[in-house]
């Protein structure tokens, strides 16, 4: 698996973000942050970031946080197979130092991977996982 962070590893459209927000199959709350995840039926995970001005006032801080989260994701993506992950920033995230961010996200990725239902138990792509009435 490539350890890069190319375009195919990002959530790009509002529709992709909406799918995760509407039906997350995994959550990992942390200090000043929330991770939402959903199965994506791909062989790699994708990352989306929601870091608003209300949560982190200064653009330079928002950009620093995004760089730190992307790097942490890039280094830990081998544990996060087939997730679409959205990181939602909360107030106070901009106050964390880079080392604190790296440590917190390292724990969050592990928690998300640990809470994942067995990857082998997923339905095949041709079957629906919704119950039929």
Coordinates of N, CA and C in Angstrom, one line a residue, residues 1-131:
X1 N 0.8 -1.2 0.0 CA 0.0 0.0 0.0 C 0.9 1.2 0.0
X2 N 0.5 2.2 -0.8 CA 1.2 3.4 -0.9 C 1.0 4.3 0.4
X3 N 2.1 4.9 0.9 CA 2.0 5.7 2.0 C 1.7 7.2 1.7
X4 N 1.5 7.5 0.4 CA 1.3 8.8 0.0 C -0.1 9.4 0.4
X5 N -0.3 10.6 0.0 CA -1.6 11.2 0.3 C -2.2 11.9 -1.0
X6 N -2.3 11.1 -2.0 CA -2.8 11.6 -3.3 C -4.3 11.9 -3.3
X7 N -4.8 12.4 -4.4 CA -6.2 12.8 -4.5 C -7.1 11.7 -4.2
X8 N -6.8 10.4 -4.5 CA -7.7 9.3 -4.3 C -7.8 9.0 -2.8
X9 N -7.0 9.6 -2.0 CA -7.1 9.3 -0.5 C -7.8 10.5 0.2
X10 N -8.5 11.3 -0.5 CA -9.2 12.5 0.1 C -10.7 12.4 -0.3
X11 N -11.5 12.9 0.7 CA -12.9 13.2 0.4 C -13.0 14.5 -0.3
X12 N -13.6 14.6 -1.5 CA -13.5 15.8 -2.3 C -14.8 16.5 -2.5
X13 N -15.9 15.7 -2.5 CA -17.2 16.3 -2.9 C -18.1 16.4 -1.7
X14 N -19.0 17.4 -1.7 CA -20.0 17.4 -0.6 C -20.8 16.1 -0.4
X15 N -21.0 15.4 -1.5 CA -21.8 14.2 -1.4 C -21.0 13.1 -0.6
X16 N -19.7 13.1 -0.8 CA -18.8 12.1 0.0 C -18.9 12.5 1.5
X17 N -18.8 13.8 1.8 CA -18.8 14.2 3.2 C -20.2 13.9 3.8
X18 N -21.3 14.2 3.0 CA -22.6 13.9 3.5 C -22.9 12.5 3.8
X19 N -22.3 11.6 3.0 CA -22.5 10.1 3.3 C -21.9 9.7 4.6
X20 N -20.8 10.3 5.0 CA -20.2 10.0 6.3 C -21.0 10.6 7.4
X21 N -21.4 11.9 7.3 CA -22.2 12.6 8.3 C -23.6 11.9 8.5
X22 N -24.2 11.4 7.4 CA -25.5 10.9 7.5 C -25.6 9.5 8.2
X23 N -24.6 8.7 8.0 CA -24.6 7.3 8.5 C -23.2 6.8 8.9
X24 N -22.6 7.4 10.0 CA -21.3 6.9 10.4 C -21.4 5.6 11.0
X25 N -20.5 4.7 10.6 CA -20.4 3.4 11.3 C -19.4 3.3 12.4
X26 N -18.6 4.4 12.5 CA -17.6 4.4 13.6 C -17.5 5.9 14.1
X27 N -17.2 6.1 15.4 CA -16.9 7.4 15.9 C -15.8 7.3 16.9
X28 N -15.0 8.4 17.0 CA -13.9 8.4 17.9 C -13.8 9.9 18.4
X29 N -14.5 10.2 19.6 CA -14.3 11.5 20.1 C -13.0 11.7 20.8
X30 N -12.4 12.9 20.7 CA -11.2 13.2 21.4 C -11.3 14.6 21.9
X31 N -10.2 15.1 22.5 CA -10.1 16.4 23.0 C -10.2 17.4 21.9
X32 N -11.3 18.2 21.9 CA -11.5 19.2 20.9 C -11.7 18.7 19.4
X33 N -12.0 17.4 19.3 CA -12.1 16.9 17.9 C -13.1 15.7 17.9
X34 N -13.7 15.4 16.8 CA -14.5 14.2 16.6 C -14.2 13.6 15.3
X35 N -14.0 12.3 15.3 CA -13.8 11.5 14.0 C -15.0 10.7 13.7
X36 N -15.5 10.9 12.5 CA -16.6 10.1 12.1 C -16.1 9.2 10.9
X37 N -16.5 7.9 10.9 CA -16.0 7.0 9.8 C -17.2 6.2 9.3
X38 N -17.0 5.8 8.0 CA -18.0 5.0 7.3 C -17.2 4.1 6.3
X39 N -17.7 2.9 6.2 CA -17.1 2.0 5.2 C -17.2 2.5 3.8
X40 N -16.2 2.4 3.0 CA -16.2 2.9 1.7 C -16.1 1.9 0.5
X41 N -16.0 0.6 0.8 CA -15.9 -0.4 -0.2 C -14.7 -0.3 -1.1
X42 N -13.7 0.4 -0.7 CA -12.4 0.6 -1.5 C -11.3 -0.2 -0.8
X43 N -10.1 -0.2 -1.4 CA -9.0 -0.9 -0.7 C -8.1 0.1 0.1
X44 N -8.6 1.3 0.2 CA -7.9 2.3 1.0 C -8.8 3.3 1.7
X45 N -8.3 4.0 2.7 CA -9.2 5.0 3.4 C -9.0 6.3 2.7
X46 N -10.0 7.2 3.0 CA -10.0 8.5 2.5 C -10.3 9.4 3.7
X47 N -9.7 10.6 3.6 CA -9.8 11.6 4.7 C -10.4 12.9 4.3
X48 N -11.3 13.4 5.1 CA -11.9 14.7 4.9 C -11.8 15.5 6.2
X49 N -11.5 16.8 6.0 CA -11.3 17.7 7.2 C -12.4 18.8 7.2
X50 N -13.0 19.0 8.4 CA -13.9 20.1 8.6 C -13.3 20.9 9.8
X51 N -12.7 22.0 9.4 CA -12.0 22.9 10.4 C -12.5 24.3 10.1
X52 N -13.5 24.7 10.8 CA -14.1 26.0 10.6 C -13.5 27.2 11.4
X53 N -13.9 28.4 10.9 CA -13.4 29.6 11.6 C -13.9 29.7 13.0
X54 N -15.1 29.2 13.3 CA -15.6 29.2 14.7 C -14.8 28.4 15.6
X55 N -14.2 27.3 15.1 CA -13.4 26.4 15.9 C -12.0 26.8 16.1
X56 N -11.4 27.3 15.0 CA -10.0 27.7 15.0 C -10.0 29.0 14.2
X57 N -9.8 30.1 15.0 CA -9.9 31.5 14.4 C -9.0 31.8 13.3
X58 N -7.7 31.6 13.5 CA -6.7 32.1 12.6 C -6.4 31.1 11.5
X59 N -6.3 31.6 10.2 CA -6.1 30.7 9.1 C -4.8 30.0 9.2
X60 N -3.8 30.6 9.7 CA -2.5 30.0 9.9 C -2.6 28.8 10.8
X61 N -3.4 28.9 11.9 CA -3.6 27.8 12.8 C -4.4 26.6 12.1
X62 N -5.5 27.0 11.4 CA -6.2 26.0 10.6 C -5.4 25.2 9.7
X63 N -4.5 25.9 9.0 CA -3.6 25.2 8.0 C -2.6 24.4 8.7
X64 N -2.1 24.8 9.8 CA -1.1 24.0 10.6 C -1.8 22.7 11.1
X65 N -3.0 22.8 11.6 CA -3.7 21.7 12.1 C -4.0 20.7 10.9
X66 N -4.4 21.2 9.8 CA -4.7 20.4 8.6 C -3.4 19.6 8.2
X67 N -2.3 20.3 8.2 CA -1.0 19.6 7.8 C -0.7 18.5 8.8
X68 N -0.9 18.8 10.1 CA -0.6 17.8 11.1 C -1.5 16.6 11.0
X69 N -2.8 16.8 10.8 CA -3.7 15.7 10.7 C -3.4 14.9 9.4
X70 N -3.2 15.5 8.3 CA -2.9 14.8 7.1 C -1.6 13.9 7.2
X71 N -0.6 14.4 7.9 CA 0.6 13.7 8.1 C 0.4 12.5 9.0
X72 N -0.4 12.7 10.1 CA -0.7 11.6 11.0 C -1.5 10.5 10.3
X73 N -2.5 10.9 9.4 CA -3.3 10.0 8.7 C -2.4 9.2 7.7
X74 N -1.5 9.9 7.0 CA -0.6 9.3 6.0 C 0.2 8.2 6.7
X75 N 0.7 8.5 7.9 CA 1.6 7.5 8.6 C 0.8 6.3 9.2
X76 N -0.5 6.5 9.4 CA -1.3 5.5 10.1 C -2.4 4.9 9.2
X77 N -2.4 5.2 7.9 CA -3.4 4.7 7.0 C -3.4 3.2 6.8
X78 N -2.3 2.6 7.0 CA -2.2 1.1 6.9 C -3.1 0.4 7.9
X79 N -3.5 1.0 9.0 CA -4.4 0.5 10.0 C -5.8 0.8 9.7
X80 N -6.1 1.7 8.8 CA -7.4 2.2 8.6 C -8.0 1.8 7.2
X81 N -8.0 0.5 6.9 CA -8.4 0.0 5.6 C -9.9 0.3 5.4
X82 N -10.2 0.8 4.2 CA -11.6 1.0 3.7 C -12.5 1.8 4.6
X83 N -12.0 2.9 5.1 CA -12.9 3.9 5.8 C -12.9 5.2 5.0
X84 N -14.0 5.9 5.1 CA -14.1 7.3 4.7 C -14.1 8.0 6.1
X85 N -13.2 8.8 6.4 CA -13.1 9.5 7.7 C -13.2 11.0 7.6
X86 N -14.1 11.6 8.4 CA -14.2 13.0 8.5 C -13.7 13.4 9.9
X87 N -12.8 14.4 9.9 CA -12.3 15.0 11.2 C -13.0 16.3 11.4
X88 N -13.8 16.4 12.5 CA -14.5 17.7 12.8 C -13.8 18.3 14.0
X89 N -13.3 19.6 13.7 CA -12.6 20.3 14.8 C -13.6 21.0 15.7
X90 N -13.2 21.1 16.9 CA -14.0 21.8 18.0 C -13.1 22.9 18.6
X91 N -13.7 23.7 19.3 CA -13.0 24.8 20.0 C -11.9 24.2 20.8
X92 N -10.7 24.9 20.8 CA -9.6 24.5 21.6 C -8.6 23.6 20.8
X93 N -8.9 23.2 19.6 CA -8.0 22.4 18.8 C -6.7 23.2 18.4
X94 N -7.0 24.5 18.1 CA -5.9 25.3 17.7 C -4.9 25.6 18.9
X95 N -5.3 25.3 20.1 CA -4.4 25.6 21.2 C -3.4 24.5 21.5
X96 N -3.6 23.3 20.8 CA -2.7 22.2 21.0 C -1.4 22.4 20.1
X97 N -0.3 22.0 20.7 CA 1.0 22.0 20.0 C 1.1 20.9 19.0
X98 N 2.0 20.9 18.1 CA 2.1 19.9 17.1 C 2.3 18.5 17.7
X99 N 3.2 18.4 18.7 CA 3.4 17.1 19.3 C 2.1 16.5 20.0
X100 N 1.4 17.4 20.6 CA 0.1 17.0 21.2 C -0.9 16.5 20.2
X101 N -0.9 17.2 19.0 CA -1.8 16.8 18.0 C -1.4 15.5 17.4
X102 N -0.1 15.3 17.2 CA 0.3 14.0 16.7 C 0.0 12.8 17.6
X103 N 0.2 13.1 18.9 CA -0.1 12.1 19.9 C -1.6 11.8 20.0
X104 N -2.4 12.8 20.0 CA -3.9 12.6 20.1 C -4.4 11.9 18.9
X105 N -3.9 12.3 17.7 CA -4.4 11.6 16.5 C -3.9 10.2 16.4
X106 N -2.7 9.9 16.8 CA -2.2 8.5 16.9 C -3.2 7.6 17.7
X107 N -3.6 8.1 18.8 CA -4.5 7.4 19.7 C -5.9 7.3 19.0
X108 N -6.4 8.3 18.4 CA -7.7 8.3 17.7 C -7.7 7.3 16.6
X109 N -6.7 7.3 15.8 CA -6.6 6.3 14.6 C -6.7 4.9 15.2
X110 N -5.9 4.6 16.3 CA -5.9 3.3 16.9 C -7.3 2.9 17.4
X111 N -7.9 3.9 18.1 CA -9.3 3.6 18.6 C -10.3 3.3 17.5
X112 N -10.2 4.1 16.5 CA -11.1 3.9 15.3 C -10.9 2.5 14.7
X113 N -9.6 2.1 14.5 CA -9.3 0.8 13.9 C -9.8 -0.3 14.8
X114 N -9.6 -0.1 16.2 CA -10.0 -1.2 17.1 C -11.5 -1.3 17.2
X115 N -12.2 -0.2 17.1 CA -13.7 -0.3 17.2 C -14.4 -0.8 15.9
X116 N -13.6 -1.0 14.8 CA -14.1 -1.4 13.5 C -14.7 -2.8 13.6
X117 N -15.9 -3.0 13.1 CA -16.4 -4.4 13.0 C -15.4 -5.2 12.1
X118 N -15.4 -6.5 12.3 CA -14.6 -7.3 11.5 C -14.7 -7.0 10.0
X119 N -13.6 -6.8 9.4 CA -13.6 -6.5 7.9 C -14.0 -7.7 7.1
X120 N -13.8 -8.9 7.6 CA -14.2 -10.1 6.9 C -15.7 -10.3 6.9
X121 N -16.4 -9.7 7.9 CA -17.9 -9.9 8.1 C -18.7 -9.0 7.2
X122 N -18.0 -8.1 6.4 CA -18.8 -7.1 5.6 C -19.5 -7.9 4.5
X123 N -20.6 -7.4 4.1 CA -21.3 -8.0 3.0 C -20.5 -7.8 1.7
X124 N -20.7 -8.7 0.7 CA -20.0 -8.5 -0.5 C -20.6 -7.3 -1.3
X125 N -19.9 -6.7 -2.2 CA -20.4 -5.5 -2.8 C -21.7 -5.6 -3.5
X126 N -22.1 -6.9 -3.9 CA -23.4 -7.1 -4.7 C -24.6 -7.2 -3.8
X127 N -24.3 -7.3 -2.4 CA -25.5 -7.5 -1.5 C -25.7 -6.2 -0.8
X128 N -26.9 -6.0 -0.3 CA -27.3 -4.8 0.5 C -27.2 -5.2 1.9
X129 N -26.8 -4.2 2.7 CA -26.7 -4.4 4.2 C -27.9 -3.8 4.9
X130 N -28.9 -3.4 4.1 CA -30.1 -2.9 4.8 C -31.1 -4.0 4.9
X131 N -31.8 -4.1 6.0 CA -32.8 -5.2 6.1 C -34.0 -5.0 5.2

